[in-house]
Coordinates of C-alpha atoms and ligand atoms in Angstrom, one line a residue:
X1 CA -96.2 120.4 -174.0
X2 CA -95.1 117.1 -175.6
X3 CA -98.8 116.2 -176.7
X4 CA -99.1 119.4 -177.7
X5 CA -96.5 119.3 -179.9
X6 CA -97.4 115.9 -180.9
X7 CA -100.9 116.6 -181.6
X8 CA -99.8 119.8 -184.0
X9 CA -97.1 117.7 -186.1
X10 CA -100.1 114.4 -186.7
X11 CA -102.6 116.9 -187.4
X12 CA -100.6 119.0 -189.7
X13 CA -98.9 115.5 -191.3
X14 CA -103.0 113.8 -192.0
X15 CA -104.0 117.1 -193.4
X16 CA -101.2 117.0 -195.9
X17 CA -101.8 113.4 -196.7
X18 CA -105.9 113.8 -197.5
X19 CA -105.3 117.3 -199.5
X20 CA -102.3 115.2 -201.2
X21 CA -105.1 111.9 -201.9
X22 CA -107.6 114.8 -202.4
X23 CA -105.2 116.1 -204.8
X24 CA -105.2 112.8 -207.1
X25 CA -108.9 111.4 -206.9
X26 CA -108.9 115.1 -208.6
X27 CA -106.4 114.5 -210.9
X28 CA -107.5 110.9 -211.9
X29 CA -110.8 111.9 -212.0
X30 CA -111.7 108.7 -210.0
X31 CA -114.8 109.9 -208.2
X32 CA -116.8 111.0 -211.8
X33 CA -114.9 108.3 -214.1
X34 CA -116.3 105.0 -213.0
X35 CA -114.7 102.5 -214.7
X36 CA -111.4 103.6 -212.7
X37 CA -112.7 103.0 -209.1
X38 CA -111.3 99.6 -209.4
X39 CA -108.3 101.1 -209.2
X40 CA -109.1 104.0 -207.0
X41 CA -109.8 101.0 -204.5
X42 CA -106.8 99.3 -204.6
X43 CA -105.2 102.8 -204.7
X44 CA -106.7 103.7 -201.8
X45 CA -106.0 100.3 -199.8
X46 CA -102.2 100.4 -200.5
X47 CA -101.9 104.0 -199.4
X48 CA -103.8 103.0 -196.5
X49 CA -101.7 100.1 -195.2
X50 CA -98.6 102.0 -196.3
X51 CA -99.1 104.9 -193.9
X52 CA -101.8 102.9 -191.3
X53 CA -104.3 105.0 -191.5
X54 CA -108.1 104.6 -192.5
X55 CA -108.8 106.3 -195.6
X56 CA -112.4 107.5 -196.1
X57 CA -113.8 109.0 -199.0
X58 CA -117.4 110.2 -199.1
X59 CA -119.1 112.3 -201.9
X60 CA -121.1 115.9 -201.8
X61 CA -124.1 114.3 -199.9
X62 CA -121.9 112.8 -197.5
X63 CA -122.3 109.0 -198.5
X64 CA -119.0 106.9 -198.2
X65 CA -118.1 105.9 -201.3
X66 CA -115.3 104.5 -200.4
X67 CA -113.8 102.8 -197.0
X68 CA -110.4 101.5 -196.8
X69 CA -111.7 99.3 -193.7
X70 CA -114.9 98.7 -196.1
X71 CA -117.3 99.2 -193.5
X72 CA -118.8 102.0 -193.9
X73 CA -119.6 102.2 -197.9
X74 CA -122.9 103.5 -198.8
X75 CA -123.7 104.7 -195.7
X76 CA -123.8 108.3 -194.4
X77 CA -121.0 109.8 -192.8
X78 CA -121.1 113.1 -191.8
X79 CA -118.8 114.3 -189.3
X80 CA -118.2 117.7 -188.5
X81 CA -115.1 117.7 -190.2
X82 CA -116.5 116.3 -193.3
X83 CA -119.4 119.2 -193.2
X84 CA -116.7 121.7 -192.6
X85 CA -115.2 120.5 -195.7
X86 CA -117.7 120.5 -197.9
X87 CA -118.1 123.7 -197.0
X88 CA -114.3 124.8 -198.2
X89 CA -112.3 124.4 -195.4
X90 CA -109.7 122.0 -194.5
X91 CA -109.6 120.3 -191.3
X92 CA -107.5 118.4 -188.7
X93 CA -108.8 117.8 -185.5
X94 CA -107.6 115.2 -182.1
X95 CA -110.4 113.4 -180.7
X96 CA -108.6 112.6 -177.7
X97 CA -111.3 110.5 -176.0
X98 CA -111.2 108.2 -179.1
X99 CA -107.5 108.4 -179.1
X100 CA -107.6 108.9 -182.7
X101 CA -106.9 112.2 -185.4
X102 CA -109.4 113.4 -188.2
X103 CA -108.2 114.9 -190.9
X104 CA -110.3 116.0 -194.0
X105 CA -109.4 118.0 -197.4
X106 CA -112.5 118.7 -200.2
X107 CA -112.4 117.2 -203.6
X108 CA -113.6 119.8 -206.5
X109 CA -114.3 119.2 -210.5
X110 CA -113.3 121.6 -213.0
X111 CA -115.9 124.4 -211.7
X112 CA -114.7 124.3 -208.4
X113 CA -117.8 122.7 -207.2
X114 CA -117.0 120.7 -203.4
X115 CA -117.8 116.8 -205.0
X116 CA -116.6 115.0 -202.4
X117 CA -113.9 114.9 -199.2
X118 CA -111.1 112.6 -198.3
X119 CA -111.2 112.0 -194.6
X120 CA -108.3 110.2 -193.1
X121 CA -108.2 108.6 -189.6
X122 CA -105.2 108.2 -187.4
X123 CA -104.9 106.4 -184.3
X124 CA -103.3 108.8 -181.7
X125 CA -102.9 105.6 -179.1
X126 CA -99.3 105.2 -179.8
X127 CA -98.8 108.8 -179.5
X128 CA -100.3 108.9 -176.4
X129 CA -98.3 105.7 -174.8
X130 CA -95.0 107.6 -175.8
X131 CA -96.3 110.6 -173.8
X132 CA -97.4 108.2 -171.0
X133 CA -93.9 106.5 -170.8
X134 CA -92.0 109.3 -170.9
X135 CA -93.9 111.1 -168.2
X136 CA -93.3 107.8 -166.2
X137 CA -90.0 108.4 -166.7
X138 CA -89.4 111.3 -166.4
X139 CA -91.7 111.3 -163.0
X140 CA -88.6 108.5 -161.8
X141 CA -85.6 110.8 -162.7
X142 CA -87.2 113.5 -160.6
X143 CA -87.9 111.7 -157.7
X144 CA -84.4 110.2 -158.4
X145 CA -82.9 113.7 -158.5
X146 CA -84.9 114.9 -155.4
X147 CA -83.5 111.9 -153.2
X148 CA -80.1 112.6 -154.3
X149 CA -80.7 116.5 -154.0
X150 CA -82.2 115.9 -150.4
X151 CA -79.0 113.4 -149.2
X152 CA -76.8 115.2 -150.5
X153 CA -78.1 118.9 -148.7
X154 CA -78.6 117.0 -145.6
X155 CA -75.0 115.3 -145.3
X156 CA -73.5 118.8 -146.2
X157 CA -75.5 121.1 -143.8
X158 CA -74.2 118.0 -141.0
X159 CA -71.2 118.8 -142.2
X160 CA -71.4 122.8 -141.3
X161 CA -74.3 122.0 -138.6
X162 CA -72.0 120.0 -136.6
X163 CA -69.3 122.5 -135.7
X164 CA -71.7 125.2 -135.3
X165 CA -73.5 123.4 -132.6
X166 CA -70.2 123.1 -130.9
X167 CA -69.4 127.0 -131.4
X168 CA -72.8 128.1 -130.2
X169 CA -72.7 125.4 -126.6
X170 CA -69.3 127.0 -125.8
X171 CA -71.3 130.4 -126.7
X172 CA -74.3 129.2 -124.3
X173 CA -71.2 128.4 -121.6
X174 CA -69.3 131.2 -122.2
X175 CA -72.6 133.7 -121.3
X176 CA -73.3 131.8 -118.3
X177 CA -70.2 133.2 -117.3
X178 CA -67.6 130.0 -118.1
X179 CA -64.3 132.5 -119.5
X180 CA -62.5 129.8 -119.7
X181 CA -64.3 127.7 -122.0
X182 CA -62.0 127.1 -124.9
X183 CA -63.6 125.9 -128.7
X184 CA -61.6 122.7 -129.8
X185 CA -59.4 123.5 -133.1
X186 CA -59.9 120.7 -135.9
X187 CA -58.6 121.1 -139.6
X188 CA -57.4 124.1 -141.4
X189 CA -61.1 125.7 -142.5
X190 CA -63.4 128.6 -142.3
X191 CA -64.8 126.7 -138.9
X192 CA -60.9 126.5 -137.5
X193 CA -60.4 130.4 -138.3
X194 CA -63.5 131.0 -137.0
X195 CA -62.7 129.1 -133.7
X196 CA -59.1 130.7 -133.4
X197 CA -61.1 134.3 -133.9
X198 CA -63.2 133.5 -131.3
X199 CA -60.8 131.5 -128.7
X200 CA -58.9 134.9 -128.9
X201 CA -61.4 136.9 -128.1
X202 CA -62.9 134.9 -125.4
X203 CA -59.1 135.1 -123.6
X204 CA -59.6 138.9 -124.3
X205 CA -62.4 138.9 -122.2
X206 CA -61.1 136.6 -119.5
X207 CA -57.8 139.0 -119.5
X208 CA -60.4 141.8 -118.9
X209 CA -62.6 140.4 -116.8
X210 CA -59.6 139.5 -114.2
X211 CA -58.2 143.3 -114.7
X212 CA -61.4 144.7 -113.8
X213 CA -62.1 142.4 -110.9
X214 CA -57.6 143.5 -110.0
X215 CA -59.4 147.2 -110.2
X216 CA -61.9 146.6 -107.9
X217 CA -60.8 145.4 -105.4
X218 CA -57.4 147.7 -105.7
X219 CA -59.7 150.5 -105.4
X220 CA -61.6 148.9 -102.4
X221 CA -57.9 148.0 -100.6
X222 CA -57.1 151.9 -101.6
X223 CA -59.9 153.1 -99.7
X224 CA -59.6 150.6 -96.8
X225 CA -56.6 152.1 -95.6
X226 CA -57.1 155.7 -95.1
X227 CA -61.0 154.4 -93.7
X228 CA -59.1 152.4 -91.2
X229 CA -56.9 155.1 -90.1
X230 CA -59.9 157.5 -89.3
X231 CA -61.9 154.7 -87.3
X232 CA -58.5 153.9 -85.5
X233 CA -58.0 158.2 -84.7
X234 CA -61.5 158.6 -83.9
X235 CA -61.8 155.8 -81.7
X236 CA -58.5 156.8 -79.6
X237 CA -59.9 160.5 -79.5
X238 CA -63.2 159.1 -77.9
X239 CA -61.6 156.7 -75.8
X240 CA -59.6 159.4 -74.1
X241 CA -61.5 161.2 -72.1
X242 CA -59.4 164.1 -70.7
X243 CA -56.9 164.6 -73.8
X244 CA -55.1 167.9 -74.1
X245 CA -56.2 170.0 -77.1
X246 CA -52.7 169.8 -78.9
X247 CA -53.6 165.9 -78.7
X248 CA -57.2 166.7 -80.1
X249 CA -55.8 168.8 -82.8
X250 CA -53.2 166.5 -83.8
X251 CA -55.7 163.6 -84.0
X252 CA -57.8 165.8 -86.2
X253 CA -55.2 166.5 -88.5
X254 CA -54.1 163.3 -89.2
X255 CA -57.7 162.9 -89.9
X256 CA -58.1 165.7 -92.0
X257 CA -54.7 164.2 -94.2
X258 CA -56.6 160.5 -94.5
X259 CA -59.5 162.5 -95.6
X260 CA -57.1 164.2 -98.4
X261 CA -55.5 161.5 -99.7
X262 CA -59.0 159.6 -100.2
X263 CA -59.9 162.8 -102.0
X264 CA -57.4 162.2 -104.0
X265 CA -57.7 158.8 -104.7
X266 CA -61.0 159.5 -106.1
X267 CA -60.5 162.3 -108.0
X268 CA -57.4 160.4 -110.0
X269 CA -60.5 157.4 -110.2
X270 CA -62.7 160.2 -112.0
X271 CA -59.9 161.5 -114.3
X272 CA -59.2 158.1 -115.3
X273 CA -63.1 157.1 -115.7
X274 CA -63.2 160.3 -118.0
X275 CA -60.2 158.6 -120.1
X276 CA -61.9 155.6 -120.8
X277 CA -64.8 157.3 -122.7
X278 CA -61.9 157.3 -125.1
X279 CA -62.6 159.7 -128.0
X280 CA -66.0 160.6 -127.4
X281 CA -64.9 162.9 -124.8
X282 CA -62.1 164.2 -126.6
X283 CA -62.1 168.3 -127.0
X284 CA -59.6 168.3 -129.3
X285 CA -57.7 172.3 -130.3
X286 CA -54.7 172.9 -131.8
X287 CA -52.1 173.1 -128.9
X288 CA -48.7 174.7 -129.1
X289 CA -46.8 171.9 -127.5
X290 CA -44.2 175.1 -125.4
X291 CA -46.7 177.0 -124.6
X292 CA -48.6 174.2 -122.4
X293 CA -45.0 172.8 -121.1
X294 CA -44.3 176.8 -119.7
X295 CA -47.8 176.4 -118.4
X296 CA -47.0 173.4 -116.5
X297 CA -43.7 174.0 -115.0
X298 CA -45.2 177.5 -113.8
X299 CA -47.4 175.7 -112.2
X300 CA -45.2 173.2 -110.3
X301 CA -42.4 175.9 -109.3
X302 CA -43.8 176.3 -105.9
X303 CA -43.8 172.5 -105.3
X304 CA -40.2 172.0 -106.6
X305 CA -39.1 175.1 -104.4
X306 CA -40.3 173.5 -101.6
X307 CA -37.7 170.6 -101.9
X308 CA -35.0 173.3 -103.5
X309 CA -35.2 171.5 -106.2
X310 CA -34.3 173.3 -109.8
X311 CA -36.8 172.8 -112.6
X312 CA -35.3 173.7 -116.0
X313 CA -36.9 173.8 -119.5
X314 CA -35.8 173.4 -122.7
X315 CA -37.3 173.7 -126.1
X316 CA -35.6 172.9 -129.3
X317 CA -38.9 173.1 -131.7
X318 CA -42.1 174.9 -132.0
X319 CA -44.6 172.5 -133.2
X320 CA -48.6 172.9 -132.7
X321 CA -50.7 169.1 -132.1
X322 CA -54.2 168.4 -132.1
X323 CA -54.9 167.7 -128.1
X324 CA -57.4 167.9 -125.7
X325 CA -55.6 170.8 -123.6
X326 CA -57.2 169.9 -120.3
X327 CA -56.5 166.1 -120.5
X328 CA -52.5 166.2 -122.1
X329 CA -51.7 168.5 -119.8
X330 CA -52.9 166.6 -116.4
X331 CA -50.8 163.7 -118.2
X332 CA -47.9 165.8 -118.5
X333 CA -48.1 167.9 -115.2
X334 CA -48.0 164.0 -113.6
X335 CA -44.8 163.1 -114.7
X336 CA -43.1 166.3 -113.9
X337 CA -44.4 166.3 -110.2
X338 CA -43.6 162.8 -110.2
X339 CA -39.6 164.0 -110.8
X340 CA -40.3 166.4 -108.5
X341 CA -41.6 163.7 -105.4
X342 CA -39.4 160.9 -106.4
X343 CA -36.1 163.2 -106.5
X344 CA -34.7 164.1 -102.7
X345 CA -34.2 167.7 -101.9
X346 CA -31.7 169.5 -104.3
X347 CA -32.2 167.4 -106.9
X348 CA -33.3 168.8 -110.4
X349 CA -36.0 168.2 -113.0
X350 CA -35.6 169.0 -116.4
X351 CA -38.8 169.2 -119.3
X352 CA -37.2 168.9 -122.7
X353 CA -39.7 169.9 -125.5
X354 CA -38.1 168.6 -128.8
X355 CA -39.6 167.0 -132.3
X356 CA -38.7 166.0 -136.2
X357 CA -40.7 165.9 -139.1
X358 CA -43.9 163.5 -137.8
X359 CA -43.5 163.6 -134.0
X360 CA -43.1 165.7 -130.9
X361 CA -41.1 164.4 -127.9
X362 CA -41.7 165.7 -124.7
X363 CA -39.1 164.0 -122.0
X364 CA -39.0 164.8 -118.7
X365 CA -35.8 164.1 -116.5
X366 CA -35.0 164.1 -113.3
X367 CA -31.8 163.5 -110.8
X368 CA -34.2 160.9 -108.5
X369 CA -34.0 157.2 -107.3
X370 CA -34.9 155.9 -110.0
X371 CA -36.6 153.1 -111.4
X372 CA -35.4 149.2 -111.4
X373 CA -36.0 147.8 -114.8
X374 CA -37.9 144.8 -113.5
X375 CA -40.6 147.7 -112.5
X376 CA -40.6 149.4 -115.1
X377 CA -43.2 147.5 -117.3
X378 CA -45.6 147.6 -114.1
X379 CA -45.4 151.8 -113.3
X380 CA -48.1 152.4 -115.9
X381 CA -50.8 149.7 -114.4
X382 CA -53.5 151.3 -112.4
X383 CA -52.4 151.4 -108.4
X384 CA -49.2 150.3 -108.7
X385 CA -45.9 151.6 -106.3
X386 CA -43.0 150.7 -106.4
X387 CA -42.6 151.5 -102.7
X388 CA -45.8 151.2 -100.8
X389 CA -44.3 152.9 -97.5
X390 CA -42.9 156.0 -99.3
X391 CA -45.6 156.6 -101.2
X392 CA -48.1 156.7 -98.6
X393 CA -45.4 159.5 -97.2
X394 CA -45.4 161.3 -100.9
X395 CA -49.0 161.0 -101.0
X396 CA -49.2 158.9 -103.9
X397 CA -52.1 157.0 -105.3
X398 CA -50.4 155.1 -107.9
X399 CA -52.6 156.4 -110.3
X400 CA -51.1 158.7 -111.8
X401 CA -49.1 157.0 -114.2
X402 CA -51.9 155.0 -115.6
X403 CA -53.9 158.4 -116.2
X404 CA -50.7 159.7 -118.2
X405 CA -50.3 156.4 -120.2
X406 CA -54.6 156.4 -121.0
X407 CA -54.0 160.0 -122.0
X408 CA -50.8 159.6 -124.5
X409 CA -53.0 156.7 -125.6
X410 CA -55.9 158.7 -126.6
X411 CA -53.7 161.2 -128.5
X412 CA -52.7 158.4 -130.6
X413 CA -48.6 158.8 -129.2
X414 CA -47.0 156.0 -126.7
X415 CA -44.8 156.7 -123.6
X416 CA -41.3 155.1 -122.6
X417 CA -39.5 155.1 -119.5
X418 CA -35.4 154.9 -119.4
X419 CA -34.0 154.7 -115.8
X420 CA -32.0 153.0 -113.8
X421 CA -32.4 152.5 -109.9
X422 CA -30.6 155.4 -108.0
X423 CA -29.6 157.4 -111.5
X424 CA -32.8 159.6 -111.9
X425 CA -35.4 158.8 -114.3
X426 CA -36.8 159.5 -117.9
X427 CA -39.9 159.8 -119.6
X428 CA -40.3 160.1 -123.1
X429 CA -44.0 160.9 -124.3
X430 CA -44.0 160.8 -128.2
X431 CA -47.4 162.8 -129.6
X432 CA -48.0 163.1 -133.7
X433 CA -47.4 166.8 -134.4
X434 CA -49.7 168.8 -136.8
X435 CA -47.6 171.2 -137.6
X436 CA -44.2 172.4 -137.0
X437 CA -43.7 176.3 -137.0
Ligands
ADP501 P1 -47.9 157.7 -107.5 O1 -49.2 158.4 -107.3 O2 -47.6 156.6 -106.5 O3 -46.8 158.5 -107.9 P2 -47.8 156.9 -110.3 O4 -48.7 156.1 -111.1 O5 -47.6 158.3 -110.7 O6 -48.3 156.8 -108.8 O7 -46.4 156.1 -110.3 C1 -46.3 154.8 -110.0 C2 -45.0 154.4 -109.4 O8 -43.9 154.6 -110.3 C3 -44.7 155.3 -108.2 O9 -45.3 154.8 -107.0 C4 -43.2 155.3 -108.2 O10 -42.8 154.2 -107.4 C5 -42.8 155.1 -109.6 N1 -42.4 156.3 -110.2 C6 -43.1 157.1 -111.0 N2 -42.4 158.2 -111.4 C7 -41.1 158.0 -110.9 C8 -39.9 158.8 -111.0 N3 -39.8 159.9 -111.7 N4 -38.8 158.3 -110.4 C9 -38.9 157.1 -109.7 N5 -40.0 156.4 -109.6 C10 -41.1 156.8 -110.2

């Protein structure tokens, strides 16, 4: 681009000068008047060392008739540019393997007849070393830049690389099964938030990792016992050999109970397997909230009857929710027989279906023993009793609070407990209503 540019402005600058000489050997009328070419010469040679260029002058047959670097006088010079002016046309032109510019403008006389041409010769050389130093140049500041460019990418991407590596081993660790594997917190960055993001999540998993592994082997222990019963049964049933049938019968009763309460045990596993598909597996209808609690104490009359125990219902709104029918009401139907089997005979249990403006409360009370406030955070986790030995009289597989709690959970409402041990016990299930009526 620079020679170029170069080579347009000294071929544009020559042409002016030789149509500007062409111009006054015209004017002067040096090339016909011969007694001036004395001065046309010396004209010629100051203009020439002025600007340092050679000035040529050569006339229609293309003889030099005048040489500023006297040479070439009287001989015959005819370059292509000196043809192409005698022919009318002005021309500048870079012989770059000479490293030098041509440049040549026609001379007429008063009839417009071509006499002669001014050809003017200017070395290009210094040109040419100015383009070659500043690409040297030029060729340095980019390598310059580069080096600089390249250090300063590769100290910055150390920089990021660094704690990414460490990130992506405690990954590595973390996949192979290492929970507890902890990324070190440096600084107040991106990289720190990152870690703390990531530290929490990995405790997350740890958290549920050891719940699931609790599960397992809760529901293994759950199993184990009634198992062990029936082997025990069976075992003293075969072992007898001449047992009266009353005995047989017995035997196979107590069989047939163990046999119920694992039943049980993993039907309240499949309810609470269906819960954790979360919303997925949601049918969700409008529900009026009284009209499922009337359901559900109908339902549980016979069982309370069977302890004399008096189940009472009150409603003090009509509101309709969005709920899956089938799932709120197994959630609700477990705490109300749980009033009923943790209150002694004659007790009472009392649904209470109440709500303002956002909410619906359902509460269910009940005159029974009651709940110690130490276990009252631990009722809702899967398996837990607060009384081993009664429960396994009640029938209870400690499940049934934890399907109630995943249910409220899913129906975007929370559950409460107020008790106190021996003075009955309440639960408040708070739902979001849709409408009240
Ligand atoms: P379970 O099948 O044993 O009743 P739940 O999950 O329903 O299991 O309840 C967990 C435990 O919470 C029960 O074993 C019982 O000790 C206690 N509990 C639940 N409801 C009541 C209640 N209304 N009164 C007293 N204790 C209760």
């Amino acid at each position: 681009m620079l020679e170029e540019y170069f080579r347009e402005t000294n071929e544009k600058k020559l042409l002016y000068q030789a149509n500007k000489i062409a111009g006054s050997i015209q004017k002067e009328n040096y090339l016909i008047d011969e007694s001036k070419s004395a001065i046309f010469e010396k004209e010629l040679e100051e203009k020439s060392k002025e600007e340092s260029i050679r000035i040529l002058v050569v006339d229609n047959k293309g003889i030099v008739v005048n040489d500023s670097n006297k040479t070439e006088i009287g001989k015959t010079y005819l370059v292509p540019e000196v043809v192409v002016a005698l022919d009318g046309k002005d021309e500048a032109n870079l012989r770059k393997e000479e490293g030098v510019v041509y440049a040549s403008a026609y001379i007429e006389n008063e009839n417009s007849e071509k006499i002669g041409v001014v050809l003017l010769i200017s070395s290009f050389d210094d040109v040419n070393n100015l383009i070659y130093e500043i690409s040297q140049k030029w060729l340095l500041i980019t390598i310059g830049i580069s080096i600089i460019i390249g250090l300063i990418v590769f100290f910055t991407t150390q920089i990021f690389i660094g704690p990414l590596k460490n990130i992506l081993r405690i990954i590595q660790r973390i996949t192979e099964g290492q929970l507890h594997q902890r990324i070190l917190i440096k600084g107040h960055n991106e990289f720190s938030q990152l870690g703390t993001a990531f530290n929490n999540m990995t405790e997350k998993l740890e958290t549920v990792e050891s719940s699931r592994q609790e599960f397992v082997s809760n529901v293994s222990h759950e199993l184990k016992t009634p198992l062990s019963s029936i082997k025990v049964l069976s075992e003293s049933i075969l072992l007898q050999s001449d047992m009266p049938i009353e005995m047989y019968k017995e035997f196979l009763q107590d069989i047939s109970s163990e046999i119920d309460r694992m039943t049980n045990i993993i039907n309240d596993l499949l309810s609470l397997v269906k819960l954790d598909h979360k919303e997925a597996g949601l049918n969700i209808k409008e529900t009026d909230i009284n009209k499922m609690a009337e359901e559900i104490l109908k339902r549980l009359y016979p069982l309370a009857e069977k302890k004399n125990i008096e189940l009472f219902y009150e409603s003090n709104k009509n509101m309709i929710i969005d709920a899956d029918e089938v799932k709120l009401s197994l959630a609700i139907s477990n705490l109300v027989e749980n009033g009923i089997k943790y209150t002694p005979n004659n007790g009472m249990v009392k649904l209470i279906v109440d709500g303002d403006h956002q909410n619906c409360f359902i509460s269910v009370q009940d005159t029974g023993i009651g709940i110690n406030e130490e276990e009252q955070g631990k009722i809702f986790n899967r398996f837990y009793r607060v009384d081993k030995t009664r429960d396994r009289e009640t029938g209870g597989t400690g499940l049934g609070l934890a399907i109630t709690h995943s249910a409220v959970l899913l129906h975007n409402g929370s559950i409460k407990v107020i008790s106190k041990e021996n003075n009955g016990a309440t639960f408040v299930v708070r739902l979001p209503i849709k409408y009240a009526e």
